[in-house]
Amino acid sequence: MYYTDKKLQFPVRVEQPNPVFARALQQAIGGIEGEIRVALQYFFQAWGCRGPAKYRDMLLTTATEELSHIEMLATAVALNLENAPLSVQEDVARDTIGGSVLNGMDFRHILSTGLAALPSDANGVPFDCSHIYATGNIAADVVANVTAEGSGRVLAVRLYNMTDDPGMKEMLSFLIARDTMHQQQWLAAIEDMGGMAASLPVPNSFPQEEEQNEFSYAFVNTFIDGVPPSEGRWTQGSSIDGKGEFSLREAAPLGEEPTLAPPRPESGAQAEQMMDKPRA
Amino acid sequence: MYYTDKKLQFPVRVEQPNPVFARALQQAIGGIEGEIRVALQYFFQAWGCRGPAKYRDMLLTTATEELSHIEMLATAVALNLENAPLSVQEDVARDTIGGSVLNGMDFRHILSTGLAALPSDANGVPFDCSHIYATGNIAADVVANVTAEGSGRVLAVRLYNMTDDPGMKEMLSFLIARDTMHQQQWLAAIEDMGGMAASLPVPNSFPQEEEQNEFSYAFVNTFIDGVPPSEGRWTQGSSIDGKGEFSLREAAPLGEEPTLAPPRPESGAQAEQMMDKPRA
Amino acid sequence: MYYTDKKLQFPVRVEQPNPVFARALQQAIGGIEGEIRVALQYFFQAWGCRGPAKYRDMLLTTATEELSHIEMLATAVALNLENAPLSVQEDVARDTIGGSVLNGMDFRHILSTGLAALPSDANGVPFDCSHIYATGNIAADVVANVTAEGSGRVLAVRLYNMTDDPGMKEMLSFLIARDTMHQQQWLAAIEDMGGMAASLPVPNSFPQEEEQNEFSYAFVNTFIDGVPPSEGRWTQGSSIDGKGEFSLREAAPLGEEPTLAPPRPESGAQAEQMMDKPRA
Amino acid sequence: MYYTDKKLQFPVRVEQPNPVFARALQQAIGGIEGEIRVALQYFFQAWGCRGPAKYRDMLLTTATEELSHIEMLATAVALNLENAPLSVQEDVARDTIGGSVLNGMDFRHILSTGLAALPSDANGVPFDCSHIYATGNIAADVVANVTAEGSGRVLAVRLYNMTDDPGMKEMLSFLIARDTMHQQQWLAAIEDMGGMAASLPVPNSFPQEEEQNEFSYAFVNTFIDGVPPSEGRWTQGSSIDGKGEFSLREAAPLGEEPTLAPPRPESGAQAEQMMDKPRA
Amino acid sequence: MYYTDKKLQFPVRVEQPNPVFARALQQAIGGIEGEIRVALQYFFQAWGCRGPAKYRDMLLTTATEELSHIEMLATAVALNLENAPLSVQEDVARDTIGGSVLNGMDFRHILSTGLAALPSDANGVPFDCSHIYATGNIAADVVANVTAEGSGRVLAVRLYNMTDDPGMKEMLSFLIARDTMHQQQWLAAIEDMGGMAASLPVPNSFPQEEEQNEFSYAFVNTFIDGVPPSEGRWTQGSSIDGKGEFSLREAAPLGEEPTLAPPRPESGAQAEQMMDKPRA
Amino acid sequence: MYYTDKKLQFPVRVEQPNPVFARALQQAIGGIEGEIRVALQYFFQAWGCRGPAKYRDMLLTTATEELSHIEMLATAVALNLENAPLSVQEDVARDTIGGSVLNGMDFRHILSTGLAALPSDANGVPFDCSHIYATGNIAADVVANVTAEGSGRVLAVRLYNMTDDPGMKEMLSFLIARDTMHQQQWLAAIEDMGGMAASLPVPNSFPQEEEQNEFSYAFVNTFIDGVPPSEGRWTQGSSIDGKGEFSLREAAPLGEEPTLAPPRPESGAQAEQMMDKPRA
């Protein structure tokens, strides 16, 4: 069960409202790198978590925190929209350094929300929950969470660099710090489970002798025309899980050209597809 | 530029076509854990790759390989659909152990493709390219790739466990092996860049003194009612990047209740929202 | 800011796990009538709420409650999936009254979540946040909330009627009760603002003399061939807002056939579209 | 069956074409508050309508009218796009008060339609038919229709306020009037069915004694830290349906922390999830 | 402006309701090959049509007809759902030849619509209006219409083959006939504009001397390893537009390996991407 | 299986980077008229192709070529983004002819990709694979391909007309030439199968005597009020397939007003729907 105290986790302050920056901030709310995503992802991982309770606990407590981040950003969008132009006339009358403000706005901030945030990204594309990664495999999930926090922190840094508003920079520097911690935290869960090598390959519950081992540590080179592959850690040396040796293998087909049966008469195909040889 | 030799990377063989398993296989083609996703994700990461060329090369060569995996799976779907019932009458006439085959099929395999694969998942939801993660930050990207290969291998293992067809098991054991390698390979790229600690926090190009350091290594506990957080690696000890010490911090608001300006007259709000006190 | 105590708002109990009913329950999680929708809708309405604070408060407290409902349903899905078949072999071995269980399952419950809930509907379509209605007009928003709770309670009743599991019936009877209250509550907010008549037409801040009043209370009949419209409260008597009188008006065009300029040469149209008369 | 006379329901006139306003108008065509939505929503409600024919008739006649509104708006978009810049060079040569026109345009108006309307919203997001609410419960449906007309009129008012073109203002003042009527009309249907109290709770065919009555009229307060809930009509007095008395109830869990079974060996989970205690 | 007479264009009759076939029929309503698509596609093409009025007229009249087809199919779905099981108990009690009926149903027919049609496809994926092709180029548009009618007739044929209900077969044989006509009709429009050769390449208003003519009629062979391309009409002989001669050309890159600038310091990339040589 | 040589099919050169044109180019990558679409469409058609191998070969070789086109365009986007403003400050400092550059940019080019291409259209809407048309009917498929290449060439021409950069014009003139060839090629496949008349109606394997022949060649006029239909090739003369004679037929309903059964008690409808006559 969930509770609130109506306050913000961290102060949200806008010195100079900028309705175009409000559009940029939307990416951190409803973008794939945004906070709706992490909140719901951690919630669904927690609610479906099977196994030791401590992983569920960690997921649940952080999911709840992320909800507070959406709230902060939604507030930031609304504050950046105070005084936004609502009409062509207002827009033209503004100080126009940098061009028309209306041009750069998300029109739905005017038309659909009355100057408030949307659960959409910077292009107005609504967040869609297919981005909630929750596999039921705890290692796959925490790595997905490192990914979410990695792209999330990249985004927060870019927003930080984009604005010159001190209030916004302060809020973003808090979110950046939390993204630092959350990257650490999910990797700490891997360590808690015995470390990266022990966790690999995900899922580590599948008996590896049943996979085609010849291909388990081979880097396949699909370059042709004698183009040599770039050398890197991935073509030589011991594998990361310590269970194999990296090798290099030229791409070559092991299968034949596939053959499908001809279409059946009642399957809606074209008559020519059912002829031994097509009409000349 | 790209080329083909029309052959399959690995043999695809179905001994006992199963049109319901064809539905399950769709998840590996058009699901978020599937092969269209990794192919396009690695391609877009490669095409936008800035910095040392060897990362682009690695991305490009593996992207090209993944295309061959989609081809294998699409072939597997088509082969599982040979002899599928096309009508109510045919369905009823079949051996009905396990119930009506039609009930468990993806109807679009009959209606939309004429017994061939769709670029959709096991529920018929088409793949959508918002799942192509390509941030322009190489560390964020390769971690996203470990995620893709982790959930991909979990999926392949579940498909392997679901079927009893020897041909399908053989094909899946190859794909499982490739997912093993690809998990290794993306982690090897991290090692190539100096290791996980050096790569963190992603992006490591942001000056960490500008973030609110007080919150960078603190695990925030949002549990109330005196519920203690579970202990784990994430609440104590040195942080994974070696730059801080994990601590535990009770959730508490640092901000106040947010206040937005009242709606403006021309903003389409309700009159009552603009009154000092609403009508009694 | 948000908090949790890890417990469920109401007990969730499944006596006889039914993996097909798990699919049905998904509609109440990720369907358009479901709980993700109301939780996020009330949150976004609250976070963007301008005007008297009491509306924000009401929205925020109920949003937080709805989050607990998603948790209950996600738990119910996971419990219904305990013992679900994971393979063709297992499926065939089950008691098969009612046919193959696998056929009726959401395959992603096996393949994507490891027997846990998805943020998707009963057809596996992920919830998409375009369904979060938050207009910035408090009357429009609370009516949208009555809609959400109305379709939500219809859904809960249908799920209640579909199952014979006493635990599931008990949980659903709680959710049905909450939907009763929430319908009341949003209508109470209308009353709080002076009642339905005073709130109409939404938005009531627009000077009604600027609209084409001739059409403001006329029921337009588009039936032809002398088909008379059905009589109803909407064709006669005083209007609901008490500001007009309903009338009946036969559909008839007031405008002409529209004329667009011919395509411009550089606009990518076909040459024939730019000719005075097309080639014969 | 359907018919047309090729004319517009109301004249559509643009004095000063504005390609940026064309983008704004898209919200009224393909936005969730737009006309494709209401047209299809009323059609699907009508086509699936069970019960007295007069509701089907009302739905069908208004659905048919809404189709004429899409036509008006699509014409308005095309007329606003006459003379839009098609190239960088043209754009720079224009009078640039308010900045580059191209910047503020929907590029697909140039690239995809050759200066005509799209079935998309102001951000170019295509309309998706999940927004067609048609539950088979007539009360739920007409409330959904009030919602659609409420948010639709809010949108039309905002568009009216945004433009200074007399032709556009005239067209919008007609659409605003129709939205006034349609709000009335759907509420009149409620009155026709015995009034709001008799219709509640939706669906009113469910025996209310089967719901957990203790929670049917209680406002649950999820605020913690001694934050008192705002007082409002919803915490005291008789309920809107006259069947209960509003009360206030502090949020408290009635259920326990949920417990899921550990993952099964073949379910693709991580080995550590299946251990009694995870690896140290 | 639009009108209706409430009657069906063609009789819709179901002798033996089949709720699973109702799911299949959904593809013809909300599938990409379905009737919502053609109706809206022809409407949007008509409303944006620039050039001779006769094309707009043809588009508009057929669009209006297609609306009547959606109505027929929606009625057919509702009739197939009469007597569908609403609960587990009912389902088990039915005659179970062919397995559980519930398993094969679209659950939203029970849960979301109360036994009526959805604007979705056979997998429950809602129709999305990105499928409305309306380019502003009349030749591109009518070819898109042939495509729509081609895939539409293929679908109708498959549905016809799937059912054994005489009423459904009769209705489908009417829709198949209309798809025949509509294929003819759009091709007749090409003939009306001077024929296929005169219309090519679409758009025929672009001066063909500005394209890289060397590649305008060359079939590029991307097969490697000495695999010869299949011979066909497309590698030899006069081109279809009569303006060139088909030739065969081996795939070979004309460009170099692309080089992007290194990432800029403030762009959120990883430090290693900005180093001349990455950390060893 | 697939291979690459890392080089571009044709040189991609940008003389004057234009980040707003980068947004326009996105339509050719991730738009419905774009290159992801044709690449995947031809691949899926090839992988599911039943019947003579030469059609599969043609599809496969061209699919592989299209992949090289995505690569060219992704490179073009990245090159147009070199030197794009990353912050408000940078933007204001630029030469501002034509207004703020930031306003016209796709913000995700800054925030999500670090100045590289997205698999999305010019409005940031991600490509979704429902647009992959692959019906299993070779004639339906190649006509769909003509459609794709027709709208694709219209788009390429519009992009060509939009830019004044010589490098971009050169690249686009190559893509325009390829779209010319591909239109030819798919029509050549029709010729190869016996020509358009022989291929019609698609699918030509359905016995046409089973369709309602009375409607197979009749143009239905839905105009009322004595509006005569425009004359055209489609109302008179021999049909395109040579199997019928076009005729004109006034729209008139052949069916009655549809009647659905009243709602069942447990179906969640409103009580008033189940009454013989609704409450007065």
PDB file of C-alpha atoms in Angstrom, chain B residues 1-6 46-57 85-89 91-92 96 99-108 110-115 118 123-126 135-140 191-194 198-206, chain E residues 18 20-21 23-25 27 32-33 97-101 103-105 121-125 154-155 158-159 161-164 169 220-225 227-228 230 251-254 257-258 260-265 267-280:
ATOM      1  CA  MET B   1      26.466  -1.805 -47.796  1.00  0.00           C
ATOM      2  CA  TYR B   2      24.931  -5.218 -47.279  1.00  0.00           C
ATOM      3  CA  TYR B   3      24.952  -8.589 -49.016  1.00  0.00           C
ATOM      4  CA  THR B   4      23.403 -12.024 -48.702  1.00  0.00           C
ATOM      5  CA  ASP B   5      23.950 -15.575 -49.891  1.00  0.00           C
ATOM      6  CA  LYS B   6      20.345 -16.707 -49.363  1.00  0.00           C
ATOM      7  CA  ALA B  46      26.730   1.640 -35.273  1.00  0.00           C
ATOM      8  CA  TRP B  47      25.434   4.202 -37.748  1.00  0.00           C
ATOM      9  CA  GLY B  48      25.495   6.934 -35.094  1.00  0.00           C
ATOM     10  CA  CYS B  49      28.718   5.836 -33.398  1.00  0.00           C
ATOM     11  CA  ARG B  50      31.107   8.681 -32.645  1.00  0.00           C
ATOM     12  CA  GLY B  51      34.623   8.028 -31.332  1.00  0.00           C
ATOM     13  CA  PRO B  52      37.065   5.149 -31.928  1.00  0.00           C
ATOM     14  CA  ALA B  53      36.114   3.126 -34.989  1.00  0.00           C
ATOM     15  CA  LYS B  54      36.528  -0.235 -33.333  1.00  0.00           C
ATOM     16  CA  TYR B  55      33.275   0.133 -31.457  1.00  0.00           C
ATOM     17  CA  ARG B  56      31.415   0.924 -34.641  1.00  0.00           C
ATOM     18  CA  ASP B  57      32.970  -2.100 -36.280  1.00  0.00           C
ATOM     19  CA  PRO B  85      -5.962 -25.694 -39.947  1.00  0.00           C
ATOM     20  CA  LEU B  86      -7.410 -22.987 -42.184  1.00  0.00           C
ATOM     21  CA  SER B  87     -11.050 -23.508 -41.309  1.00  0.00           C
ATOM     22  CA  VAL B  88     -13.370 -24.520 -38.535  1.00  0.00           C
ATOM     23  CA  GLN B  89     -14.067 -27.780 -40.309  1.00  0.00           C
ATOM     24  CA  ASP B  91      -9.792 -27.836 -37.065  1.00  0.00           C
ATOM     25  CA  VAL B  92     -12.513 -30.080 -35.727  1.00  0.00           C
ATOM     26  CA  THR B  96      -7.801 -32.810 -30.721  1.00  0.00           C
ATOM     27  CA  GLY B  99      -8.014 -28.903 -27.524  1.00  0.00           C
ATOM     28  CA  SER B 100      -8.727 -26.880 -30.610  1.00  0.00           C
ATOM     29  CA  VAL B 101      -5.596 -25.839 -32.419  1.00  0.00           C
ATOM     30  CA  LEU B 102      -7.308 -22.807 -33.916  1.00  0.00           C
ATOM     31  CA  ASN B 103      -8.011 -21.478 -30.409  1.00  0.00           C
ATOM     32  CA  GLY B 104      -4.333 -21.251 -29.620  1.00  0.00           C
ATOM     33  CA  MET B 105      -3.169 -19.847 -32.939  1.00  0.00           C
ATOM     34  CA  ASP B 106      -2.347 -16.325 -33.927  1.00  0.00           C
ATOM     35  CA  PHE B 107      -5.221 -15.820 -36.377  1.00  0.00           C
ATOM     36  CA  ARG B 108      -3.155 -13.412 -38.397  1.00  0.00           C
ATOM     37  CA  ILE B 110      -3.963 -17.535 -41.328  1.00  0.00           C
ATOM     38  CA  LEU B 111      -5.633 -14.254 -42.203  1.00  0.00           C
ATOM     39  CA  SER B 112      -2.786 -11.834 -42.791  1.00  0.00           C
ATOM     40  CA  THR B 113       0.302 -13.765 -43.866  1.00  0.00           C
ATOM     41  CA  GLY B 114      -0.876 -16.990 -45.458  1.00  0.00           C
ATOM     42  CA  LEU B 115       1.066 -19.145 -42.970  1.00  0.00           C
ATOM     43  CA  LEU B 118       4.773 -11.553 -38.656  1.00  0.00           C
ATOM     44  CA  ASN B 123       0.308 -11.503 -28.711  1.00  0.00           C
ATOM     45  CA  GLY B 124       0.319 -10.023 -32.192  1.00  0.00           C
ATOM     46  CA  VAL B 125       1.566  -6.655 -31.036  1.00  0.00           C
ATOM     47  CA  PRO B 126       3.780  -5.274 -33.807  1.00  0.00           C
ATOM     48  CA  THR B 135      22.047   6.933 -26.913  1.00  0.00           C
ATOM     49  CA  GLY B 136      25.287   8.045 -28.458  1.00  0.00           C
ATOM     50  CA  ASN B 137      27.005   7.057 -25.206  1.00  0.00           C
ATOM     51  CA  ILE B 138      28.925   3.868 -25.842  1.00  0.00           C
ATOM     52  CA  ALA B 139      28.773   2.626 -22.248  1.00  0.00           C
ATOM     53  CA  ALA B 140      25.041   3.221 -21.974  1.00  0.00           C
ATOM     54  CA  GLU B 191      36.454  -4.025 -20.043  1.00  0.00           C
ATOM     55  CA  ASP B 192      38.044  -2.689 -23.201  1.00  0.00           C
ATOM     56  CA  MET B 193      37.130   0.816 -22.053  1.00  0.00           C
ATOM     57  CA  GLY B 194      38.806   0.377 -18.695  1.00  0.00           C
ATOM     58  CA  ALA B 198      36.046   3.400 -14.786  1.00  0.00           C
ATOM     59  CA  SER B 199      32.922   3.559 -16.898  1.00  0.00           C
ATOM     60  CA  LEU B 200      30.696   4.628 -14.029  1.00  0.00           C
ATOM     61  CA  PRO B 201      28.671   6.614 -13.505  1.00  0.00           C
ATOM     62  CA  VAL B 202      27.424   6.673 -17.080  1.00  0.00           C
ATOM     63  CA  PRO B 203      28.092   9.188 -18.633  1.00  0.00           C
ATOM     64  CA  ASN B 204      31.530   9.437 -17.073  1.00  0.00           C
ATOM     65  CA  SER B 205      32.229  12.679 -18.919  1.00  0.00           C
ATOM     66  CA  PHE B 206      30.049  14.745 -16.591  1.00  0.00           C
TER      67      PHE B 206
ATOM     68  CA  ASN E  18     -19.393 -18.624 -33.219  1.00  0.00           C
ATOM     69  CA  VAL E  20     -14.187 -17.542 -32.030  1.00  0.00           C
ATOM     70  CA  PHE E  21     -15.081 -16.529 -35.569  1.00  0.00           C
ATOM     71  CA  ARG E  23     -12.385 -12.790 -33.202  1.00  0.00           C
ATOM     72  CA  ALA E  24     -11.382 -13.629 -36.763  1.00  0.00           C
ATOM     73  CA  LEU E  25     -13.844 -11.080 -38.177  1.00  0.00           C
ATOM     74  CA  GLN E  27      -9.297  -8.410 -38.648  1.00  0.00           C
ATOM     75  CA  ILE E  32      -4.569  -3.103 -41.521  1.00  0.00           C
ATOM     76  CA  GLU E  33      -6.448  -4.879 -44.329  1.00  0.00           C
ATOM     77  CA  ILE E  97     -15.979 -30.158 -29.500  1.00  0.00           C
ATOM     78  CA  GLY E  98     -12.953 -28.251 -30.552  1.00  0.00           C
ATOM     79  CA  GLY E  99     -12.043 -27.320 -27.005  1.00  0.00           C
ATOM     80  CA  SER E 100     -12.869 -24.458 -24.724  1.00  0.00           C
ATOM     81  CA  VAL E 101     -14.606 -21.616 -26.491  1.00  0.00           C
ATOM     82  CA  ASN E 103      -9.725 -20.003 -24.865  1.00  0.00           C
ATOM     83  CA  GLY E 104     -10.228 -18.919 -28.431  1.00  0.00           C
ATOM     84  CA  MET E 105     -12.179 -15.756 -27.767  1.00  0.00           C
ATOM     85  CA  ASP E 121      -7.709  -6.525 -35.236  1.00  0.00           C
ATOM     86  CA  ALA E 122      -7.938 -10.270 -34.597  1.00  0.00           C
ATOM     87  CA  ASN E 123      -5.217  -9.973 -31.968  1.00  0.00           C
ATOM     88  CA  GLY E 124      -6.902  -7.085 -30.191  1.00  0.00           C
ATOM     89  CA  VAL E 125      -4.432  -4.524 -31.493  1.00  0.00           C
ATOM     90  CA  VAL E 154      -7.272 -11.776 -49.702  1.00  0.00           C
ATOM     91  CA  LEU E 155      -8.482 -11.397 -46.129  1.00  0.00           C
ATOM     92  CA  ARG E 158      -9.610 -16.372 -46.071  1.00  0.00           C
ATOM     93  CA  LEU E 159     -12.518 -15.537 -43.769  1.00  0.00           C
ATOM     94  CA  ASN E 161     -12.832 -20.231 -46.349  1.00  0.00           C
ATOM     95  CA  MET E 162     -12.623 -20.333 -42.562  1.00  0.00           C
ATOM     96  CA  THR E 163     -16.344 -20.367 -41.800  1.00  0.00           C
ATOM     97  CA  ASP E 164     -19.080 -22.824 -42.592  1.00  0.00           C
ATOM     98  CA  LYS E 169     -20.486 -16.845 -46.393  1.00  0.00           C
ATOM     99  CA  VAL E 220      21.000  -4.440 -58.218  1.00  0.00           C
ATOM    100  CA  ASN E 221      22.107  -7.932 -57.252  1.00  0.00           C
ATOM    101  CA  THR E 222      23.204  -8.159 -53.613  1.00  0.00           C
ATOM    102  CA  PHE E 223      23.854 -11.912 -53.727  1.00  0.00           C
ATOM    103  CA  ILE E 224      27.471 -12.838 -53.123  1.00  0.00           C
ATOM    104  CA  ASP E 225      29.564 -15.941 -53.501  1.00  0.00           C
ATOM    105  CA  VAL E 227      25.147 -16.733 -56.628  1.00  0.00           C
ATOM    106  CA  PRO E 228      23.488 -15.724 -59.882  1.00  0.00           C
ATOM    107  CA  SER E 230      17.112 -15.359 -60.753  1.00  0.00           C
ATOM    108  CA  ALA E 251      26.106  -4.601 -55.862  1.00  0.00           C
ATOM    109  CA  ALA E 252      29.222  -2.583 -55.094  1.00  0.00           C
ATOM    110  CA  PRO E 253      29.761   0.345 -52.786  1.00  0.00           C
ATOM    111  CA  LEU E 254      30.265   3.728 -54.416  1.00  0.00           C
ATOM    112  CA  GLU E 257      33.183   4.060 -44.837  1.00  0.00           C
ATOM    113  CA  PRO E 258      31.381   6.996 -43.215  1.00  0.00           C
ATOM    114  CA  LEU E 260      31.380  11.133 -38.038  1.00  0.00           C
ATOM    115  CA  ALA E 261      33.000  13.809 -35.934  1.00  0.00           C
ATOM    116  CA  PRO E 262      33.951  12.727 -32.418  1.00  0.00           C
ATOM    117  CA  PRO E 263      31.378  13.526 -29.737  1.00  0.00           C
ATOM    118  CA  ARG E 264      31.419  17.013 -28.266  1.00  0.00           C
ATOM    119  CA  PRO E 265      32.312  17.328 -24.584  1.00  0.00           C
ATOM    120  CA  SER E 267      26.954  15.921 -25.483  1.00  0.00           C
ATOM    121  CA  GLY E 268      26.701  13.261 -22.790  1.00  0.00           C
ATOM    122  CA  ALA E 269      29.017  10.762 -24.443  1.00  0.00           C
ATOM    123  CA  GLN E 270      31.517   8.589 -22.622  1.00  0.00           C
ATOM    124  CA  ALA E 271      35.004  10.060 -22.000  1.00  0.00           C
ATOM    125  CA  GLU E 272      36.575   7.160 -23.885  1.00  0.00           C
ATOM    126  CA  GLN E 273      34.760   8.209 -27.021  1.00  0.00           C
ATOM    127  CA  MET E 274      36.538  11.551 -26.939  1.00  0.00           C
ATOM    128  CA  MET E 275      40.033  10.151 -26.478  1.00  0.00           C
ATOM    129  CA  ASP E 276      42.381   9.735 -29.351  1.00  0.00           C
ATOM    130  CA  LYS E 277      42.941   6.245 -28.203  1.00  0.00           C
ATOM    131  CA  PRO E 278      40.749   4.617 -25.609  1.00  0.00           C
ATOM    132  CA  ARG E 279      42.129   3.659 -22.224  1.00  0.00           C
ATOM    133  CA  ALA E 280      44.067   0.399 -22.457  1.00  0.00           C
TER     134      ALA E 280
END
